[in-house]
Coordinates of N, CA and C in Angstrom, one line a residue:
X23 N -23.9 -8.1 -47.1 CA -25.2 -7.9 -46.4 C -25.4 -6.5 -46.0
X24 N -24.3 -5.9 -45.5 CA -24.4 -4.5 -45.0 C -24.8 -3.6 -46.2
X25 N -24.2 -3.8 -47.3 CA -24.5 -3.0 -48.5 C -26.0 -3.2 -48.9
X26 N -26.5 -4.4 -48.8 CA -27.9 -4.6 -49.1 C -28.8 -4.0 -48.1
X27 N -28.4 -4.0 -46.8 CA -29.1 -3.3 -45.8 C -29.2 -1.8 -46.0
X28 N -28.1 -1.3 -46.4 CA -28.1 0.2 -46.6 C -28.9 0.6 -47.9
X29 N -28.8 -0.3 -48.9 CA -29.6 0.0 -50.1 C -31.1 0.0 -49.8
X30 N -31.5 -1.0 -49.0 CA -33.0 -1.1 -48.7 C -33.5 -0.3 -47.5
X31 N -32.5 0.2 -46.7 CA -32.9 1.1 -45.6 C -33.4 0.3 -44.4
X32 N -33.0 -1.0 -44.3 CA -33.5 -1.9 -43.2 C -32.3 -2.7 -42.8
X33 N -32.1 -2.9 -41.5 CA -31.0 -3.7 -41.0 C -31.4 -5.2 -41.1
X34 N -30.8 -5.8 -42.2 CA -31.2 -7.2 -42.5 C -30.5 -8.2 -41.6
X35 N -29.3 -7.8 -41.1 CA -28.4 -8.7 -40.3 C -28.9 -8.7 -38.9
X36 N -29.2 -7.6 -38.3 CA -29.5 -7.4 -36.9 C -28.3 -7.0 -36.1
X37 N -28.3 -5.8 -35.6 CA -27.2 -5.3 -34.8 C -26.0 -5.0 -35.7
X38 N -26.2 -4.5 -36.9 CA -25.1 -4.2 -37.8 C -24.6 -2.8 -37.6
X39 N -23.4 -2.7 -37.0 CA -22.8 -1.3 -36.6 C -22.6 -0.5 -37.8
X40 N -22.1 -1.0 -39.0 CA -21.8 -0.2 -40.2 C -23.1 0.4 -40.7
X41 N -24.2 -0.4 -40.7 CA -25.5 0.1 -41.2 C -25.9 1.3 -40.3
X42 N -25.8 1.2 -39.0 CA -26.2 2.3 -38.1 C -25.3 3.5 -38.3
X43 N -24.1 3.3 -38.7 CA -23.2 4.4 -38.8 C -23.5 5.2 -40.1
X44 N -23.8 4.5 -41.2 CA -24.2 5.2 -42.5 C -25.5 4.6 -43.0
X45 N -26.6 5.2 -42.6 CA -27.9 4.7 -43.0 C -28.4 5.1 -44.4
X46 N -27.5 5.6 -45.2 CA -27.9 6.0 -46.6 C -27.3 4.9 -47.5
X47 N -27.8 4.8 -48.8 CA -27.4 3.7 -49.7 C -25.9 3.8 -50.0
X48 N -25.3 2.6 -50.3 CA -23.8 2.6 -50.6 C -23.5 3.2 -52.0
X49 N -22.3 3.4 -52.2 CA -21.8 3.9 -53.5 C -21.7 5.4 -53.6
X50 N -21.1 5.8 -54.8 CA -20.8 7.2 -55.0 C -22.1 8.1 -55.0
X51 N -23.2 7.5 -55.5 CA -24.4 8.3 -55.6 C -25.4 8.0 -54.5
X52 N -24.9 7.5 -53.4 CA -25.8 7.0 -52.3 C -26.7 8.1 -51.7
X53 N -26.1 9.4 -51.7 CA -26.9 10.5 -51.1 C -27.7 11.3 -52.2
X54 N -27.7 10.8 -53.4 CA -28.4 11.5 -54.5 C -29.9 11.4 -54.2
X55 N -30.7 12.3 -54.8 CA -32.2 12.2 -54.7 C -32.7 11.0 -55.5
X56 N -33.5 10.2 -54.9 CA -34.0 9.0 -55.6 C -35.4 9.3 -56.1
X57 N -35.6 8.9 -57.4 CA -37.0 9.0 -58.0 C -37.8 7.9 -57.5
X58 N -38.9 8.2 -56.8 CA -39.8 7.2 -56.2 C -40.8 6.8 -57.4
X59 N -41.0 5.4 -57.4 CA -42.0 4.9 -58.4 C -42.7 3.8 -57.7
X60 N -43.8 3.4 -58.2 CA -44.6 2.3 -57.7 C -43.8 1.0 -57.8
X61 N -43.2 0.8 -59.0 CA -42.4 -0.4 -59.3 C -41.3 -0.5 -58.3
X62 N -40.6 0.6 -58.1 CA -39.4 0.6 -57.2 C -39.8 0.2 -55.8
X63 N -40.9 0.7 -55.2 CA -41.3 0.3 -53.9 C -41.7 -1.1 -53.8
X64 N -42.4 -1.6 -54.9 CA -42.7 -3.1 -54.9 C -41.5 -4.0 -54.9
X65 N -40.6 -3.6 -55.8 CA -39.3 -4.4 -55.9 C -38.6 -4.4 -54.6
X66 N -38.5 -3.2 -53.9 CA -37.8 -3.0 -52.7 C -38.4 -3.9 -51.6
X67 N -39.7 -4.0 -51.5 CA -40.3 -4.9 -50.5 C -40.0 -6.3 -50.7
X68 N -40.0 -6.7 -52.0 CA -39.7 -8.1 -52.4 C -38.3 -8.4 -52.0
X69 N -37.4 -7.5 -52.3 CA -35.9 -7.7 -52.0 C -35.7 -7.8 -50.5
X70 N -36.4 -7.0 -49.7 CA -36.3 -7.0 -48.3 C -36.6 -8.4 -47.7
X71 N -37.8 -8.9 -48.2 CA -38.2 -10.2 -47.7 C -37.2 -11.3 -48.1
X72 N -36.8 -11.2 -49.4 CA -35.9 -12.2 -50.0 C -34.5 -12.2 -49.2
X73 N -33.9 -11.1 -49.0 CA -32.6 -11.0 -48.4 C -32.7 -11.3 -46.9
X74 N -33.8 -11.0 -46.2 CA -34.0 -11.3 -44.8 C -34.0 -12.8 -44.6
X75 N -34.7 -13.5 -45.4 CA -34.7 -15.0 -45.2 C -33.6 -15.7 -46.0
X76 N -32.8 -15.0 -46.8 CA -31.7 -15.6 -47.5 C -32.2 -16.6 -48.6
X77 N -33.2 -16.2 -49.4 CA -33.8 -17.0 -50.4 C -33.4 -16.5 -51.8
X78 N -33.1 -17.4 -52.7 CA -32.8 -17.0 -54.1 C -34.1 -16.6 -54.8
X79 N -33.9 -15.9 -55.9 CA -35.1 -15.4 -56.7 C -36.1 -16.5 -57.1
X80 N -35.5 -17.6 -57.7 CA -36.4 -18.7 -58.2 C -37.1 -19.3 -57.1
X81 N -36.5 -19.6 -56.0 CA -37.1 -20.2 -54.8 C -38.2 -19.3 -54.3
X82 N -37.9 -18.0 -54.2 CA -38.9 -17.0 -53.7 C -40.2 -17.0 -54.6
X83 N -39.9 -17.1 -55.9 CA -41.1 -17.1 -56.9 C -41.9 -18.4 -56.6
X84 N -41.2 -19.5 -56.4 CA -41.9 -20.8 -56.1 C -42.8 -20.6 -54.8
X85 N -42.2 -19.9 -53.8 CA -43.0 -19.7 -52.6 C -44.2 -18.9 -52.9
X86 N -44.1 -17.9 -53.7 CA -45.2 -17.0 -54.1 C -46.3 -17.8 -54.8
X87 N -45.9 -18.7 -55.7 CA -46.8 -19.5 -56.5 C -47.6 -20.4 -55.6
X88 N -46.9 -21.0 -54.6 CA -47.5 -21.9 -53.6 C -48.5 -21.1 -52.7
X89 N -48.0 -19.9 -52.3 CA -48.9 -19.1 -51.4 C -50.1 -18.7 -52.1
X90 N -50.1 -18.4 -53.4 CA -51.3 -17.9 -54.2 C -52.2 -19.1 -54.4
X91 N -51.7 -20.3 -54.4 CA -52.5 -21.5 -54.6 C -53.4 -21.8 -53.3
X92 N -52.8 -21.5 -52.2 CA -53.4 -21.8 -50.9 C -54.6 -20.8 -50.6
X93 N -55.5 -21.3 -49.8 CA -56.6 -20.4 -49.4 C -56.2 -19.3 -48.5
X94 N -56.9 -18.2 -48.5 CA -56.5 -17.1 -47.6 C -55.7 -16.0 -48.4
X95 N -55.2 -15.0 -47.6 CA -54.4 -14.0 -48.3 C -53.1 -14.5 -48.8
X96 N -52.8 -14.2 -50.0 CA -51.5 -14.6 -50.6 C -50.3 -14.1 -49.8
X97 N -50.3 -12.8 -49.5 CA -49.2 -12.2 -48.8 C -49.0 -12.8 -47.4
X98 N -50.0 -13.1 -46.7 CA -49.9 -13.7 -45.4 C -49.4 -15.1 -45.5
X99 N -49.9 -15.9 -46.5 CA -49.4 -17.2 -46.7 C -47.9 -17.2 -47.1
X100 N -47.5 -16.3 -47.9 CA -46.1 -16.2 -48.3 C -45.2 -16.0 -47.1
X101 N -45.5 -15.0 -46.2 CA -44.7 -14.8 -45.0 C -44.7 -15.9 -44.1
X102 N -45.9 -16.6 -44.0 CA -46.0 -17.8 -43.1 C -45.1 -18.9 -43.6
X103 N -45.0 -19.1 -44.9 CA -44.1 -20.2 -45.4 C -42.7 -19.8 -45.2
X104 N -42.3 -18.6 -45.4 CA -40.9 -18.2 -45.1 C -40.6 -18.3 -43.6
X105 N -41.5 -17.9 -42.8 CA -41.3 -18.0 -41.3 C -41.2 -19.4 -40.8
X106 N -41.8 -20.4 -41.5 CA -41.8 -21.8 -41.1 C -40.6 -22.6 -41.7
X107 N -39.7 -21.9 -42.4 CA -38.5 -22.6 -42.8 C -37.7 -23.1 -41.6
X108 N -37.1 -24.2 -41.7 CA -36.4 -24.8 -40.5 C -35.2 -23.9 -40.0
X109 N -34.5 -23.3 -41.0 CA -33.4 -22.4 -40.6 C -33.9 -21.2 -39.8
X110 N -35.1 -20.6 -40.3 CA -35.6 -19.5 -39.6 C -36.1 -19.9 -38.2
X111 N -36.7 -21.0 -38.0 CA -37.2 -21.5 -36.7 C -36.1 -21.6 -35.7
X112 N -34.9 -22.2 -36.2 CA -33.7 -22.3 -35.4 C -33.2 -21.0 -35.0
X113 N -33.3 -20.0 -35.9 CA -32.8 -18.6 -35.6 C -33.8 -18.0 -34.6
X114 N -35.1 -18.1 -34.8 CA -36.1 -17.5 -33.9 C -36.0 -18.0 -32.5
X115 N -35.7 -19.3 -32.4 CA -35.6 -20.0 -31.1 C -34.4 -19.5 -30.3
X116 N -33.5 -18.8 -31.0 CA -32.3 -18.3 -30.3 C -31.1 -19.3 -30.3
X117 N -31.1 -20.3 -31.2 CA -30.1 -21.3 -31.2 C -29.0 -20.9 -32.2
X118 N -29.1 -19.8 -32.9 CA -28.1 -19.3 -33.8 C -28.1 -17.7 -33.8
X119 N -26.9 -17.2 -34.1 CA -26.8 -15.7 -34.0 C -27.6 -15.0 -35.1
X120 N -27.5 -15.5 -36.3 CA -28.2 -14.9 -37.5 C -28.9 -16.0 -38.3
X121 N -29.7 -15.7 -39.3 CA -30.3 -16.7 -40.1 C -29.3 -17.4 -40.9
X122 N -28.3 -16.7 -41.4 CA -27.2 -17.4 -42.1 C -26.5 -18.5 -41.3
X123 N -26.3 -18.1 -40.0 CA -25.6 -19.1 -39.1 C -26.5 -20.3 -38.9
X124 N -27.9 -20.0 -38.7 CA -28.8 -21.1 -38.6 C -28.9 -22.0 -39.8
X125 N -28.8 -21.4 -41.0 CA -28.8 -22.1 -42.2 C -27.6 -23.1 -42.3
X126 N -26.4 -22.6 -41.8 CA -25.2 -23.4 -41.8 C -25.4 -24.6 -40.8
X127 N -25.9 -24.3 -39.6 CA -26.1 -25.4 -38.6 C -27.0 -26.5 -39.1
X128 N -28.1 -26.0 -39.8 CA -29.1 -27.0 -40.3 C -28.5 -27.8 -41.4
X129 N -27.8 -27.2 -42.4 CA -27.2 -27.9 -43.5 C -26.1 -28.8 -43.1
X130 N -25.5 -28.6 -41.9 CA -24.4 -29.5 -41.4 C -25.1 -30.7 -40.7
X131 N -26.4 -30.7 -40.6 CA -27.1 -31.9 -40.0 C -27.1 -32.0 -38.5
X132 N -27.2 -30.8 -37.8 CA -27.2 -30.8 -36.4 C -28.5 -30.9 -35.8
X133 N -29.6 -31.0 -36.6 CA -31.0 -30.9 -36.1 C -31.8 -32.2 -36.4
X134 N -32.7 -32.5 -35.5 CA -33.6 -33.6 -35.8 C -35.0 -33.0 -35.7
X135 N -35.9 -33.3 -36.6 CA -37.3 -32.9 -36.6 C -38.1 -34.1 -36.4
X136 N -38.8 -34.2 -35.3 CA -39.6 -35.4 -34.9 C -38.8 -36.6 -34.9
X137 N -37.5 -36.5 -34.4 CA -36.6 -37.7 -34.3 C -35.9 -38.1 -35.6
X138 N -36.1 -37.4 -36.7 CA -35.5 -37.7 -38.0 C -34.5 -36.6 -38.3
X139 N -33.3 -36.9 -38.8 CA -32.3 -35.9 -39.1 C -32.7 -35.2 -40.4
X140 N -32.7 -33.8 -40.3 CA -33.1 -33.0 -41.4 C -31.9 -32.0 -41.7
X141 N -31.4 -32.0 -42.9 CA -30.3 -31.1 -43.2 C -30.7 -30.2 -44.4
X142 N -32.0 -29.9 -44.5 CA -32.5 -29.0 -45.6 C -33.0 -27.7 -45.0
X143 N -32.3 -26.6 -45.2 CA -32.7 -25.3 -44.5 C -34.1 -24.9 -44.8
X144 N -34.6 -25.2 -46.1 CA -35.9 -24.8 -46.5 C -37.1 -25.7 -46.0
X145 N -36.7 -26.8 -45.2 CA -37.7 -27.7 -44.7 C -38.9 -27.0 -44.0
X146 N -40.1 -27.3 -44.4 CA -41.3 -26.6 -43.8 C -41.7 -27.3 -42.5
X147 N -41.6 -26.5 -41.4 CA -42.0 -26.9 -40.1 C -43.5 -26.7 -40.0
X148 N -44.2 -27.7 -39.4 CA -45.7 -27.6 -39.2 C -46.0 -27.5 -37.7
X149 N -47.3 -27.3 -37.4 CA -47.7 -27.2 -36.0 C -47.4 -28.6 -35.3
X150 N -47.0 -28.5 -34.0 CA -46.8 -29.6 -33.2 C -45.5 -30.4 -33.5
X151 N -44.6 -29.8 -34.3 CA -43.3 -30.4 -34.6 C -42.4 -30.2 -33.4
X152 N -41.5 -31.2 -33.2 CA -40.5 -31.1 -32.1 C -39.1 -31.1 -32.8
X153 N -38.3 -30.0 -32.6 CA -37.0 -29.9 -33.2 C -36.0 -30.0 -32.1
X154 N -35.1 -31.0 -32.2 CA -34.0 -31.2 -31.2 C -32.6 -31.0 -31.9
X155 N -31.7 -30.7 -31.0 CA -30.3 -30.7 -31.5 C -29.8 -32.1 -31.3
X156 N -29.0 -32.7 -32.3 CA -28.5 -34.0 -32.2 C -27.7 -34.3 -31.0
X157 N -27.8 -35.5 -30.5 CA -27.0 -35.8 -29.3 C -25.5 -35.5 -29.4
X158 N -24.9 -35.9 -30.6 CA -23.5 -35.6 -30.8 C -23.1 -34.2 -30.9
X159 N -24.1 -33.3 -31.2 CA -23.8 -31.9 -31.5 C -23.9 -31.1 -30.2
X160 N -24.5 -31.6 -29.2 CA -24.9 -30.8 -28.0 C -23.7 -30.0 -27.4
X161 N -22.5 -30.6 -27.4 CA -21.4 -30.0 -26.7 C -20.5 -29.2 -27.7
X162 N -21.1 -28.8 -28.9 CA -20.4 -28.0 -29.8 C -20.5 -26.5 -29.4
X163 N -19.5 -25.7 -29.7 CA -19.4 -24.3 -29.3 C -20.7 -23.5 -29.6
X164 N -21.3 -23.6 -30.8 CA -22.4 -22.7 -31.0 C -23.6 -23.0 -30.1
X165 N -23.8 -24.3 -29.7 CA -24.9 -24.7 -28.9 C -24.6 -24.4 -27.4
X166 N -23.4 -24.4 -27.0 CA -23.0 -24.0 -25.6 C -23.2 -22.5 -25.5
X167 N -22.8 -21.7 -26.5 CA -23.1 -20.3 -26.5 C -24.6 -20.0 -26.5
X168 N -25.3 -20.8 -27.3 CA -26.8 -20.6 -27.3 C -27.4 -20.8 -26.0
X169 N -27.0 -21.8 -25.3 CA -27.5 -22.1 -23.9 C -27.2 -21.0 -23.0
X170 N -26.0 -20.5 -23.0 CA -25.6 -19.4 -22.1 C -26.2 -18.1 -22.4
X171 N -26.5 -17.8 -23.6 CA -27.0 -16.4 -24.0 C -28.5 -16.5 -24.3
X172 N -29.2 -17.5 -23.8 CA -30.6 -17.8 -24.3 C -31.6 -16.6 -24.0
X173 N -31.5 -16.0 -22.9 CA -32.5 -15.0 -22.5 C -32.4 -13.7 -23.2
X174 N -31.4 -13.5 -24.1 CA -31.2 -12.2 -24.7 C -32.1 -11.9 -25.9
X175 N -32.6 -13.0 -26.5 CA -33.6 -12.7 -27.7 C -34.9 -13.2 -27.3
X176 N -35.9 -12.5 -27.7 CA -37.3 -12.8 -27.4 C -37.8 -13.9 -28.4
X177 N -38.3 -15.0 -27.9 CA -38.8 -16.1 -28.7 C -40.3 -15.8 -29.0
X178 N -40.7 -15.9 -30.3 CA -42.1 -15.6 -30.6 C -43.0 -16.6 -29.9
X179 N -44.3 -16.1 -29.8 CA -45.3 -16.9 -29.0 C -45.6 -18.2 -29.7
X180 N -45.5 -18.3 -31.0 CA -45.8 -19.6 -31.7 C -44.8 -20.7 -31.5
X181 N -43.7 -20.3 -30.9 CA -42.6 -21.3 -30.6 C -42.4 -21.4 -29.1
X182 N -41.8 -22.5 -28.7 CA -41.3 -22.6 -27.3 C -40.0 -23.2 -27.3
X183 N -39.0 -22.5 -26.8 CA -37.6 -23.0 -26.7 C -37.3 -23.5 -25.4
X184 N -36.7 -24.7 -25.3 CA -36.2 -25.3 -24.0 C -34.7 -25.4 -24.1
X185 N -34.0 -24.3 -23.6 CA -32.5 -24.3 -23.8 C -31.8 -25.4 -23.1
X186 N -32.3 -25.8 -21.9 CA -31.6 -26.9 -21.2 C -31.6 -28.2 -21.9
X187 N -32.6 -28.4 -22.7 CA -32.7 -29.7 -23.5 C -32.4 -29.4 -25.0
X188 N -32.1 -28.2 -25.3 CA -31.9 -27.8 -26.7 C -33.0 -28.3 -27.6
X189 N -34.2 -27.9 -27.3 CA -35.4 -28.4 -28.0 C -36.3 -27.2 -28.3
X190 N -36.9 -27.3 -29.5 CA -37.9 -26.2 -29.9 C -39.2 -26.9 -30.1
X191 N -40.3 -26.4 -29.5 CA -41.6 -26.9 -29.7 C -42.4 -25.9 -30.6
X192 N -43.0 -26.4 -31.7 CA -43.7 -25.5 -32.6 C -45.2 -25.7 -32.2
X193 N -45.8 -24.7 -31.5 CA -47.2 -24.8 -31.1 C -48.2 -24.6 -32.2
X194 N -47.9 -23.7 -33.1 CA -48.8 -23.4 -34.2 C -48.0 -22.8 -35.4
X195 N -48.7 -22.6 -36.5 CA -48.1 -21.9 -37.6 C -48.4 -20.4 -37.3
X196 N -47.4 -19.5 -37.5 CA -47.6 -18.1 -37.1 C -48.6 -17.4 -37.9
X197 N -49.3 -16.5 -37.2 CA -50.3 -15.6 -38.0 C -49.5 -14.4 -38.4
X198 N -50.1 -13.5 -39.2 CA -49.4 -12.3 -39.7 C -49.0 -11.4 -38.5
X199 N -49.9 -11.3 -37.5 CA -49.6 -10.5 -36.4 C -48.4 -10.9 -35.6
X200 N -48.1 -12.2 -35.6 CA -46.9 -12.7 -34.9 C -45.6 -12.6 -35.6
X201 N -45.6 -12.2 -36.9 CA -44.4 -12.1 -37.7 C -44.0 -10.6 -37.7
X202 N -43.0 -10.3 -36.9 CA -42.5 -9.0 -36.8 C -41.4 -8.6 -37.8
X203 N -41.9 -8.5 -39.0 CA -41.0 -8.2 -40.2 C -41.5 -6.9 -40.8
X204 N -40.6 -5.9 -41.0 CA -41.0 -4.6 -41.6 C -41.2 -4.7 -43.1
X205 N -42.1 -5.6 -43.5 CA -42.4 -5.8 -44.9 C -43.9 -5.6 -45.2
X206 N -44.2 -4.9 -46.3 CA -45.6 -4.7 -46.7 C -45.8 -5.8 -47.8
X207 N -46.4 -6.9 -47.3 CA -46.5 -8.1 -48.2 C -47.4 -7.8 -49.4
X208 N -48.3 -6.8 -49.2 CA -49.3 -6.5 -50.3 C -48.5 -6.0 -51.6
X209 N -47.4 -5.3 -51.3 CA -46.6 -4.8 -52.5 C -45.9 -5.9 -53.2
X210 N -45.5 -7.0 -52.5 CA -44.9 -8.2 -53.1 C -45.9 -8.9 -54.0
X211 N -47.1 -9.0 -53.5 CA -48.2 -9.6 -54.3 C -48.4 -8.8 -55.5
X212 N -48.5 -7.5 -55.4 CA -48.7 -6.6 -56.6 C -47.5 -6.8 -57.6
X213 N -46.3 -6.9 -57.1 CA -45.1 -7.0 -57.9 C -45.2 -8.3 -58.8
X214 N -45.6 -9.4 -58.1 CA -45.6 -10.7 -58.9 C -46.9 -10.8 -59.8
X215 N -48.0 -10.1 -59.4 CA -49.2 -10.3 -60.1 C -49.1 -9.5 -61.5
X216 N -48.1 -8.6 -61.6 CA -47.9 -7.9 -62.9 C -47.1 -8.8 -63.9
X217 N -46.4 -9.7 -63.3 CA -45.5 -10.6 -64.2 C -46.3 -11.5 -65.1

């Protein structure tokens, strides 16, 4: 992940010391002059979004197709769908250190959505959903750590985290202004519209 962060020039992991130490691309030719092109910048934006959310290429293309089908701006719809993934919501609420950690916790079946067990990281959360940590899982180390370190990360306005009950309330689907991701979604749309 550090190599990918350095290649794209964005800290994908969050608080990555190696990325901060060497902010140029990895490899023998990392400091060479790079030829800028329109295609390169579009591909880079797509890869940034893909690696940030930990989505494979085929799944990302499916998200794009669904986003273009929906009404409104395709780019905004795409980011909204990625942001509403269950693993991302768990990460945003502060119950996991990274998105990859959140993905593991979800796939191990530690979460209930509206009282039903969900172990699919790509599950789409909607407005007014209630996400709880399973009763059996409450005393596990990751959740104890999450309760103790809860105030360290800012929870977005569209979510409400209740650390004492290990519960997340989804107030609404996020708008583009509420998604603080350094990605130009218009370039992603341009990239796929050429295909």
